[in-house]
Short mmCIF file of C-alpha atoms and ligand atoms in Angstrom, two decimals:
data_model
loop_
_atom_site.label_atom_id
_atom_site.label_comp_id
_atom_site.label_asym_id
_atom_site.label_seq_id
_atom_site.Cartn_x
_atom_site.Cartn_y
_atom_site.Cartn_z
CA UNK A 1 62.40 -96.02 -61.18
CA UNK A 2 60.07 -97.52 -58.52
CA UNK A 3 57.63 -95.08 -56.91
CA UNK A 4 58.41 -93.68 -53.56
CA UNK A 5 56.44 -94.96 -50.64
CA UNK A 6 56.14 -92.32 -47.97
CA UNK A 7 56.10 -93.25 -44.34
CA UNK A 8 52.67 -91.57 -43.95
CA UNK A 9 50.12 -89.92 -46.21
CA UNK A 10 46.63 -88.65 -46.18
CA UNK A 11 43.74 -90.27 -48.04
CA UNK A 12 41.20 -87.92 -49.63
CA UNK A 13 38.21 -89.48 -51.32
CA UNK A 14 35.62 -87.86 -53.60
CA UNK A 15 33.07 -87.77 -50.69
CA UNK A 16 35.64 -85.84 -48.58
CA UNK A 17 35.91 -83.27 -51.41
CA UNK A 18 32.11 -83.09 -51.74
CA UNK A 19 31.79 -82.35 -48.03
CA UNK A 20 34.27 -79.57 -48.16
CA UNK A 21 32.77 -78.00 -51.25
CA UNK A 22 29.31 -78.10 -49.60
CA UNK A 23 30.57 -76.01 -46.71
CA UNK A 24 32.41 -73.59 -48.89
CA UNK A 25 29.06 -72.73 -50.58
CA UNK A 26 27.41 -72.22 -47.14
CA UNK A 27 27.06 -69.01 -45.03
CA UNK A 28 29.73 -69.95 -42.40
CA UNK A 29 33.24 -70.92 -43.42
CA UNK A 30 34.76 -70.36 -40.03
CA UNK A 31 33.33 -70.59 -36.42
CA UNK A 32 30.14 -72.06 -37.88
CA UNK A 33 27.97 -75.18 -37.49
CA UNK A 34 30.49 -77.57 -39.13
CA UNK A 35 32.83 -76.90 -36.26
CA UNK A 36 30.15 -77.80 -33.76
CA UNK A 37 29.30 -80.94 -35.67
CA UNK A 38 32.91 -82.14 -35.88
CA UNK A 39 33.33 -81.43 -32.17
CA UNK A 40 30.27 -83.58 -31.44
CA UNK A 41 31.52 -86.39 -33.70
CA UNK A 42 34.92 -86.30 -32.01
CA UNK A 43 33.58 -86.47 -28.53
CA UNK A 44 31.41 -89.51 -29.57
CA UNK A 45 34.45 -91.14 -31.17
CA UNK A 46 36.62 -90.60 -28.02
CA UNK A 47 34.04 -91.07 -25.33
CA UNK A 48 34.74 -87.66 -23.76
CA UNK A 49 32.03 -85.07 -22.86
CA UNK A 50 33.60 -82.07 -24.66
CA UNK A 51 35.77 -81.48 -27.73
CA UNK A 52 37.31 -78.10 -28.61
CA UNK A 53 38.61 -78.09 -32.21
CA UNK A 54 41.57 -75.84 -33.03
CA UNK A 55 43.99 -75.02 -35.76
CA UNK A 56 46.63 -77.61 -35.04
CA UNK A 57 47.81 -80.34 -32.59
CA UNK A 58 50.29 -77.84 -31.28
CA UNK A 59 47.48 -75.32 -30.57
CA UNK A 60 45.57 -78.13 -28.86
CA UNK A 61 48.50 -78.78 -26.49
CA UNK A 62 49.00 -75.09 -25.86
CA UNK A 63 45.20 -74.63 -25.04
CA UNK A 64 45.49 -77.60 -22.61
CA UNK A 65 48.45 -76.06 -20.78
CA UNK A 66 46.56 -72.82 -20.67
CA UNK A 67 43.42 -74.44 -19.36
CA UNK A 68 45.52 -75.89 -16.49
CA UNK A 69 46.79 -72.44 -15.49
CA UNK A 70 50.40 -73.43 -15.88
CA UNK A 71 52.78 -70.49 -15.75
CA UNK A 72 56.27 -69.26 -14.66
CA UNK A 73 57.69 -71.43 -11.86
CA UNK A 74 55.60 -74.40 -12.68
CA UNK A 75 57.17 -77.64 -13.94
CA UNK A 76 55.58 -80.13 -16.32
CA UNK A 77 57.06 -83.55 -16.92
CA UNK A 78 57.39 -84.38 -20.59
CA UNK A 79 58.89 -87.61 -22.09
CA UNK A 80 62.08 -87.06 -24.14
CA UNK A 81 61.02 -89.27 -27.02
CA UNK A 82 58.38 -87.13 -28.76
CA UNK A 83 57.83 -84.34 -31.20
CA UNK A 84 59.06 -81.00 -29.84
CA UNK A 85 55.49 -79.56 -29.54
CA UNK A 86 54.83 -81.83 -26.61
CA UNK A 87 57.30 -79.69 -24.58
CA UNK A 88 57.00 -76.39 -26.48
CA UNK A 89 53.42 -75.95 -25.25
CA UNK A 90 54.86 -75.67 -21.68
CA UNK A 91 57.36 -73.05 -22.73
CA UNK A 92 54.68 -70.92 -24.47
CA UNK A 93 52.97 -70.36 -21.16
CA UNK A 94 56.27 -69.65 -19.29
CA UNK A 95 56.35 -73.09 -17.58
CA UNK A 96 59.44 -75.30 -17.37
CA UNK A 97 59.41 -78.71 -19.26
CA UNK A 98 61.24 -81.38 -17.20
CA UNK A 99 62.25 -84.32 -19.38
CA UNK A 100 61.79 -87.84 -18.29
CA UNK A 101 62.81 -91.17 -19.89
CA UNK A 102 60.76 -93.76 -21.81
CA UNK A 103 60.45 -97.56 -21.59
CA UNK A 104 62.87 -99.30 -23.97
CA UNK A 105 60.21 -101.62 -25.42
CA UNK A 106 57.41 -99.18 -26.35
CA UNK A 107 59.21 -95.80 -26.08
CA UNK A 108 56.15 -94.60 -24.06
CA UNK A 109 56.76 -92.66 -20.78
CA UNK A 110 58.43 -94.65 -18.05
CA UNK A 111 56.13 -94.01 -14.95
CA UNK A 112 58.94 -94.75 -12.46
CA UNK A 113 61.33 -92.33 -14.09
CA UNK A 114 58.47 -89.76 -14.27
CA UNK A 115 57.89 -90.19 -10.51
CA UNK A 116 61.55 -89.58 -9.77
CA UNK A 117 61.35 -86.26 -11.49
CA UNK A 118 58.44 -84.81 -9.49
CA UNK A 119 59.24 -81.84 -7.32
CA UNK A 120 56.95 -79.54 -5.29
CA UNK A 121 56.71 -77.30 -8.40
CA UNK A 122 55.41 -80.11 -10.66
CA UNK A 123 51.84 -79.29 -11.83
CA UNK A 124 51.19 -81.67 -14.71
CA UNK A 125 52.57 -84.70 -16.67
CA UNK A 126 52.34 -85.06 -20.45
CA UNK A 127 51.85 -88.64 -21.64
CA UNK A 128 52.66 -89.28 -25.28
CA UNK A 129 51.00 -92.29 -26.90
CA UNK A 130 54.09 -93.10 -28.91
CA UNK A 131 53.40 -94.42 -32.42
CA UNK A 132 49.80 -94.81 -31.48
CA UNK A 133 50.07 -97.08 -28.47
CA UNK A 134 48.47 -95.76 -25.31
CA UNK A 135 50.81 -95.31 -22.28
CA UNK A 136 50.32 -97.19 -19.06
CA UNK A 137 47.45 -94.99 -17.90
CA UNK A 138 46.74 -97.17 -14.83
CA UNK A 139 50.19 -96.23 -13.38
CA UNK A 140 50.12 -92.63 -14.72
CA UNK A 141 46.70 -91.91 -13.21
CA UNK A 142 47.90 -93.26 -9.88
CA UNK A 143 50.97 -91.14 -10.10
CA UNK A 144 48.93 -88.10 -11.01
CA UNK A 145 46.56 -88.64 -8.12
CA UNK A 146 49.33 -89.17 -5.57
CA UNK A 147 51.22 -86.15 -6.74
CA UNK A 148 48.14 -83.89 -7.29
CA UNK A 149 49.18 -83.52 -10.96
CA UNK A 150 47.13 -82.97 -14.08
CA UNK A 151 47.49 -85.68 -16.67
CA UNK A 152 47.70 -84.28 -20.23
CA UNK A 153 47.56 -86.90 -22.97
CA UNK A 154 49.35 -86.05 -26.14
CA UNK A 155 47.18 -88.38 -28.20
CA UNK A 156 48.35 -86.92 -31.55
CA UNK A 157 49.31 -90.45 -32.67
CA UNK A 158 46.61 -92.46 -31.08
CA UNK A 159 43.16 -91.39 -32.39
CA UNK A 160 41.24 -94.87 -32.38
CA UNK A 161 43.53 -96.52 -29.75
CA UNK A 162 42.18 -97.99 -26.52
CA UNK A 163 43.62 -98.80 -23.06
CA UNK A 164 41.70 -101.02 -20.64
CA UNK A 165 38.51 -100.63 -22.77
CA UNK A 166 38.74 -96.81 -22.68
CA UNK A 167 39.33 -94.73 -25.85
CA UNK A 168 42.13 -92.40 -26.58
CA UNK A 169 40.75 -88.92 -26.01
CA UNK A 170 39.33 -90.01 -22.67
CA UNK A 171 42.46 -91.32 -20.93
CA UNK A 172 44.00 -88.05 -19.65
CA UNK A 173 42.32 -85.10 -17.93
CA UNK A 174 42.92 -83.12 -21.16
CA UNK A 175 43.64 -84.99 -24.38
CA UNK A 176 45.17 -83.46 -27.59
CA UNK A 177 44.69 -84.84 -31.14
CA UNK A 178 46.40 -83.61 -34.36
CA UNK A 179 44.86 -83.75 -37.83
CA UNK A 180 47.99 -83.08 -39.75
CA UNK A 181 48.09 -85.13 -43.01
CA UNK A 182 50.26 -87.83 -41.76
CA UNK A 183 48.03 -88.49 -38.68
CA UNK A 184 45.10 -91.04 -38.49
CA UNK A 185 42.70 -88.55 -39.96
CA UNK A 186 43.29 -85.12 -41.50
CA UNK A 187 41.79 -81.61 -41.73
CA UNK A 188 44.94 -80.21 -43.57
CA UNK A 189 46.11 -78.56 -40.42
CA UNK A 190 43.99 -79.05 -37.17
CA UNK A 191 43.68 -80.39 -33.79
CA UNK A 192 41.33 -80.83 -30.85
CA UNK A 193 41.33 -81.11 -27.06
CA UNK A 194 39.00 -83.63 -25.53
CA UNK A 195 37.94 -83.45 -21.84
CA UNK A 196 35.16 -84.36 -19.45
CA UNK A 197 35.74 -81.12 -17.58
CA UNK A 198 33.21 -78.35 -18.71
CA UNK A 199 35.18 -75.48 -17.14
CA UNK A 200 38.38 -76.47 -19.00
CA UNK A 201 36.41 -76.75 -22.23
CA UNK A 202 35.00 -73.18 -21.67
CA UNK A 203 38.47 -71.78 -21.08
CA UNK A 204 39.83 -73.44 -24.13
CA UNK A 205 37.00 -72.17 -26.38
CA UNK A 206 37.81 -68.61 -25.14
CA UNK A 207 41.62 -69.19 -25.56
CA UNK A 208 41.25 -70.22 -29.20
CA UNK A 209 39.47 -66.93 -29.93
CA UNK A 210 41.85 -64.37 -28.51
CA UNK A 211 40.65 -64.84 -24.99
CA UNK A 212 37.35 -63.28 -25.99
CA UNK A 213 34.24 -64.47 -24.11
CA UNK A 214 31.85 -64.94 -27.11
CA UNK A 215 32.33 -65.80 -30.76
CA UNK A 216 31.16 -64.05 -33.87
CA UNK A 217 28.16 -66.50 -34.31
CA UNK A 218 26.92 -66.17 -30.75
CA UNK A 219 26.92 -62.26 -31.12
CA UNK A 220 25.16 -62.50 -34.46
CA UNK A 221 22.49 -64.74 -32.91
CA UNK A 222 22.06 -62.37 -29.90
CA UNK A 223 22.11 -59.35 -32.10
CA UNK A 224 24.90 -57.63 -30.17
CA UNK A 225 28.31 -56.19 -30.93
CA UNK A 226 29.70 -56.21 -27.46
CA UNK A 227 32.48 -58.53 -26.26
CA UNK A 228 35.21 -58.64 -23.69
CA UNK A 229 38.65 -60.06 -23.81
CA UNK A 230 39.22 -61.87 -20.50
CA UNK A 231 42.60 -63.52 -20.97
CA UNK A 232 45.51 -63.43 -23.37
CA UNK A 233 44.37 -65.98 -26.06
CA UNK A 234 45.35 -66.64 -29.74
CA UNK A 235 43.74 -67.01 -33.08
CA UNK A 236 43.69 -70.80 -32.99
CA UNK A 237 40.34 -71.18 -34.71
CA UNK A 238 39.79 -73.92 -37.27
CA UNK A 239 37.60 -73.34 -40.38
CA UNK A 240 34.31 -74.99 -41.17
CA UNK A 241 35.58 -76.41 -44.39
CA UNK A 242 38.38 -78.15 -42.51
CA UNK A 243 35.92 -79.53 -39.98
CA UNK A 244 33.75 -80.77 -42.85
CA UNK A 245 36.80 -82.68 -44.03
CA UNK A 246 37.51 -83.97 -40.55
CA UNK A 247 33.84 -85.23 -40.12
CA UNK A 248 34.01 -86.94 -43.48
CA UNK A 249 37.22 -88.56 -42.58
CA UNK A 250 36.17 -89.59 -39.02
CA UNK A 251 33.52 -91.82 -40.75
CA UNK A 252 36.37 -93.89 -42.31
CA UNK A 253 38.50 -94.11 -39.26
CA UNK A 254 37.38 -97.67 -38.20
CA UNK A 255 38.19 -99.08 -41.61
CA UNK A 256 41.49 -97.19 -41.84
CA UNK A 257 42.51 -98.47 -38.42
CA UNK A 258 41.71 -101.92 -39.40
CA UNK A 259 44.01 -101.52 -42.37
CA UNK A 260 46.77 -100.02 -40.27
CA UNK A 261 46.64 -102.98 -37.92
CA UNK A 262 46.56 -105.43 -40.89
CA UNK A 263 49.75 -103.94 -42.30
CA UNK A 264 51.37 -103.96 -38.85
CA UNK A 265 50.54 -107.63 -38.41
CA UNK A 266 52.08 -108.37 -41.78
CA UNK A 267 55.26 -106.51 -40.71
CA UNK A 268 55.34 -108.24 -37.37
CA UNK A 269 55.21 -111.67 -39.05
CA UNK A 270 57.85 -110.81 -41.63
CA UNK A 271 60.30 -109.30 -39.15
CA UNK A 272 59.87 -112.03 -36.52
CA UNK A 273 62.88 -113.82 -37.97
CA UNK A 274 64.53 -110.84 -39.69
CA UNK A 275 67.83 -110.19 -37.96
CA UNK A 276 68.12 -106.61 -39.34
CA UNK A 277 65.33 -105.04 -37.43
CA UNK A 278 63.37 -105.49 -34.20
CA UNK A 279 59.90 -103.91 -34.04
CA UNK A 280 58.81 -102.10 -30.87
CA UNK A 281 56.86 -104.09 -28.27
CA UNK A 282 53.02 -103.85 -28.12
CA UNK A 283 51.83 -103.93 -24.57
CA UNK A 284 49.10 -106.38 -23.49
CA UNK A 285 45.62 -104.94 -22.94
CA UNK A 286 46.02 -102.02 -25.42
CA UNK A 287 44.47 -101.58 -28.83
CA UNK A 288 47.27 -99.90 -30.92
CA UNK A 289 46.32 -97.28 -33.51
CA UNK A 290 49.57 -97.68 -35.38
CA UNK A 291 50.21 -94.12 -36.49
CA UNK A 292 53.82 -95.21 -36.94
CA UNK A 293 55.50 -98.55 -37.34
CA UNK A 294 58.95 -98.15 -35.61
CA UNK A 295 61.69 -100.70 -35.71
CA UNK A 296 65.15 -100.72 -34.13
CA UNK A 297 68.01 -101.45 -36.47
CA UNK A 298 70.26 -104.23 -35.10
CA UNK A 299 73.68 -103.20 -36.43
CA UNK A 300 74.99 -106.80 -35.98
CA UNK A 301 72.04 -108.45 -37.83
CA UNK A 302 71.72 -105.73 -40.47
CA UNK A 303 75.45 -105.56 -41.20
CA UNK A 304 75.03 -101.72 -40.92
CA UNK A 305 74.21 -98.97 -38.57
CA UNK A 306 70.96 -97.04 -38.74
CA UNK A 307 72.28 -94.17 -40.96
CA UNK A 308 73.55 -96.63 -43.67
CA UNK A 309 70.37 -98.77 -43.36
CA UNK A 310 68.24 -95.58 -43.70
CA UNK A 311 70.06 -94.50 -47.00
CA UNK A 312 69.92 -98.09 -48.39
CA UNK A 313 66.10 -98.07 -47.92
CA UNK A 314 65.65 -94.53 -49.29
CA UNK A 315 67.57 -95.56 -52.35
CA UNK A 316 65.04 -98.36 -52.83
CA UNK A 317 62.20 -95.87 -52.74
CA UNK A 318 61.15 -96.67 -49.16
CA UNK A 319 60.24 -93.45 -47.29
CA UNK A 320 61.74 -94.38 -43.96
CA UNK A 321 62.01 -91.72 -41.33
CA UNK A 322 63.27 -91.24 -37.83
CA UNK A 323 60.83 -90.39 -35.01
CA UNK A 324 62.24 -88.57 -33.00
CA UNK A 325 65.53 -86.86 -31.94
CA UNK A 326 64.87 -86.71 -28.19
CA UNK A 327 63.50 -83.14 -27.40
CA UNK A 328 66.19 -82.39 -24.82
CA UNK A 329 68.93 -82.78 -27.56
CA UNK A 330 67.53 -80.01 -29.73
CA UNK A 331 69.81 -76.96 -29.68
CA UNK A 332 67.03 -74.72 -28.43
CA UNK A 333 66.48 -76.81 -25.22
CA UNK A 334 70.28 -77.43 -24.73
CA UNK A 335 70.84 -73.62 -24.88
CA UNK A 336 67.86 -72.48 -22.78
CA UNK A 337 67.65 -75.24 -20.24
CA UNK A 338 71.05 -76.67 -20.28
CA UNK A 339 69.77 -80.17 -21.19
CA UNK A 340 72.04 -82.68 -23.01
CA UNK A 341 73.20 -86.24 -23.40
CA UNK A 342 72.80 -88.40 -20.25
CA UNK A 343 69.56 -86.77 -19.09
CA UNK A 344 67.32 -89.58 -20.55
CA UNK A 345 69.67 -92.46 -21.56
CA UNK A 346 66.93 -94.88 -22.76
CA UNK A 347 65.55 -92.35 -25.18
CA UNK A 348 68.99 -91.39 -26.29
CA UNK A 349 69.98 -94.95 -26.94
CA UNK A 350 66.74 -95.71 -28.83
CA UNK A 351 67.21 -92.71 -31.01
CA UNK A 352 70.48 -94.15 -32.34
CA UNK A 353 68.60 -97.24 -33.75
CA UNK A 354 65.05 -96.26 -34.61
CA UNK A 355 63.56 -96.14 -37.99
CA UNK A 356 59.86 -95.63 -39.00
CA UNK A 357 58.74 -97.74 -41.94
CA UNK A 358 55.90 -96.74 -44.21
CA UNK A 359 52.48 -97.40 -42.73
CA UNK A 360 49.20 -95.74 -44.01
CA UNK A 361 45.81 -97.07 -45.07
CA UNK A 362 46.41 -96.18 -48.75
CA UNK A 363 49.32 -98.79 -49.02
CA UNK A 364 48.60 -101.76 -51.15
CA UNK A 365 49.65 -105.37 -50.26
CA UNK A 366 52.30 -104.96 -53.00
CA UNK A 367 53.62 -101.78 -51.26
CA UNK A 368 53.87 -103.59 -47.98
CA UNK A 369 55.74 -106.53 -49.69
CA UNK A 370 58.04 -103.98 -51.22
CA UNK A 371 58.98 -102.61 -47.86
CA UNK A 372 59.66 -106.01 -46.41
CA UNK A 373 61.69 -107.02 -49.48
CA UNK A 374 63.71 -103.78 -49.26
CA UNK A 375 64.64 -104.47 -45.62
CA UNK A 376 65.79 -107.98 -46.55
CA UNK A 377 67.54 -106.74 -49.68
CA UNK A 378 69.40 -104.04 -47.87
CA UNK A 379 70.47 -106.47 -45.08
CA UNK A 380 71.76 -109.00 -47.75
CA UNK A 381 73.69 -106.31 -49.43
CA UNK A 382 75.42 -105.22 -46.24
CA UNK A 383 76.05 -108.66 -44.78
CA UNK A 384 77.36 -110.01 -48.06
CA UNK A 385 79.90 -107.22 -48.07
CA UNK A 386 78.58 -105.82 -51.33
CA UNK A 387 78.04 -102.45 -49.51
CA UNK A 388 79.75 -100.99 -46.54
CA UNK A 389 77.52 -100.40 -43.57
CA UNK A 390 79.74 -98.21 -41.32
C1 LIG B 1 51.95 -84.13 -34.84
C2 LIG B 1 52.27 -84.09 -33.34
C3 LIG B 1 52.02 -82.90 -32.61
C4 LIG B 1 51.73 -81.55 -33.29
O1 LIG B 1 50.64 -81.56 -34.16
P1 LIG B 1 50.52 -80.51 -35.27
O2 LIG B 1 49.12 -80.63 -35.71
O3 LIG B 1 51.51 -80.78 -36.28
O4 LIG B 1 50.71 -79.14 -34.63
C5 LIG B 1 52.25 -82.93 -31.33
N1 LIG B 1 52.67 -83.99 -30.65
C6 LIG B 1 52.87 -85.21 -31.32
C7 LIG B 1 53.41 -86.36 -30.58
C8 LIG B 1 52.74 -85.24 -32.62
O5 LIG B 1 52.98 -86.31 -33.42
#
């Protein structure tokens, strides 16, 4: 039985473990100096003035929506092709997510469709750097400026990516990263918001700590017990040992991105003349972080639809996945907002065909060849009629 190759997986080396253990033996295991250090390293990596580390990418998005002061009656435009958290963060604060469509080639937000969904109530636009490829920030910035909207970058896929020479984490007004194990670096669970705006950063530090104006360490340093809760916040703090892991992982990000891009290039070459699948486009002028490698199954060329092709690859030990069911098709959104098919036709059509192939820096060349061989093997099995593809 061949080993299973997951679509994404963390890499934890001995030096990562040493860094975590060192902090576990120290005085501060949460809200301590390792959090500050990780935030400093993140802001250097992303080229943004402030980083606020939190307990997940979802918490990062929620903090961003809070910092913008979004509430009941406010609309936020969110692309349909994303993880549900990109829209949920708006709902948490009582705002209304308004779904917009994506571009068929990249599955990033379609700026023209986003423009059509702006109303007098629109306060912000969430840009999702789908699969690790930055959106068209030139167009989105112009749109945000004209409409007086805030631009939130859901950069959970794109740590290490660049657009027009600027790094992910500095492309939106507020930029959210996730450090879940499948993302480009991990802290187990974790996330961060990056911004150049000092006031937003201050608000988010308060938000991650129940809305309280000082943290435990600041009070210890000042020799006081007194604090005030100024807004309704949450416990979205991240621990020092998670941040120690994150800092250690961040040092390896350039090498890991190099490996991700190398694997993507190998797939690109192999699939250029493969009739079963068509990779997503990569736009000119961007440096792609390749969190995901997404292809569209061509039912004609593959001799099978996506569902049958998915099963054939899984049987071969290839951990293919589907990213994502468009958010407006989830039962929660259908029920609560009356969304449904027809709202974002490009995302809906893409959903029927997409498949994420394994891509992570721990994959060997042999693993990559196994994925390519499995795609060919499955296509041959279907087209030769040895297996039914319907
Ligand atoms: C992973 C992810 C999130 C949420 O991050 P968590 O750390 O899992 O909470 C949000 N948006 C996108 C696009 C993601 O991929």
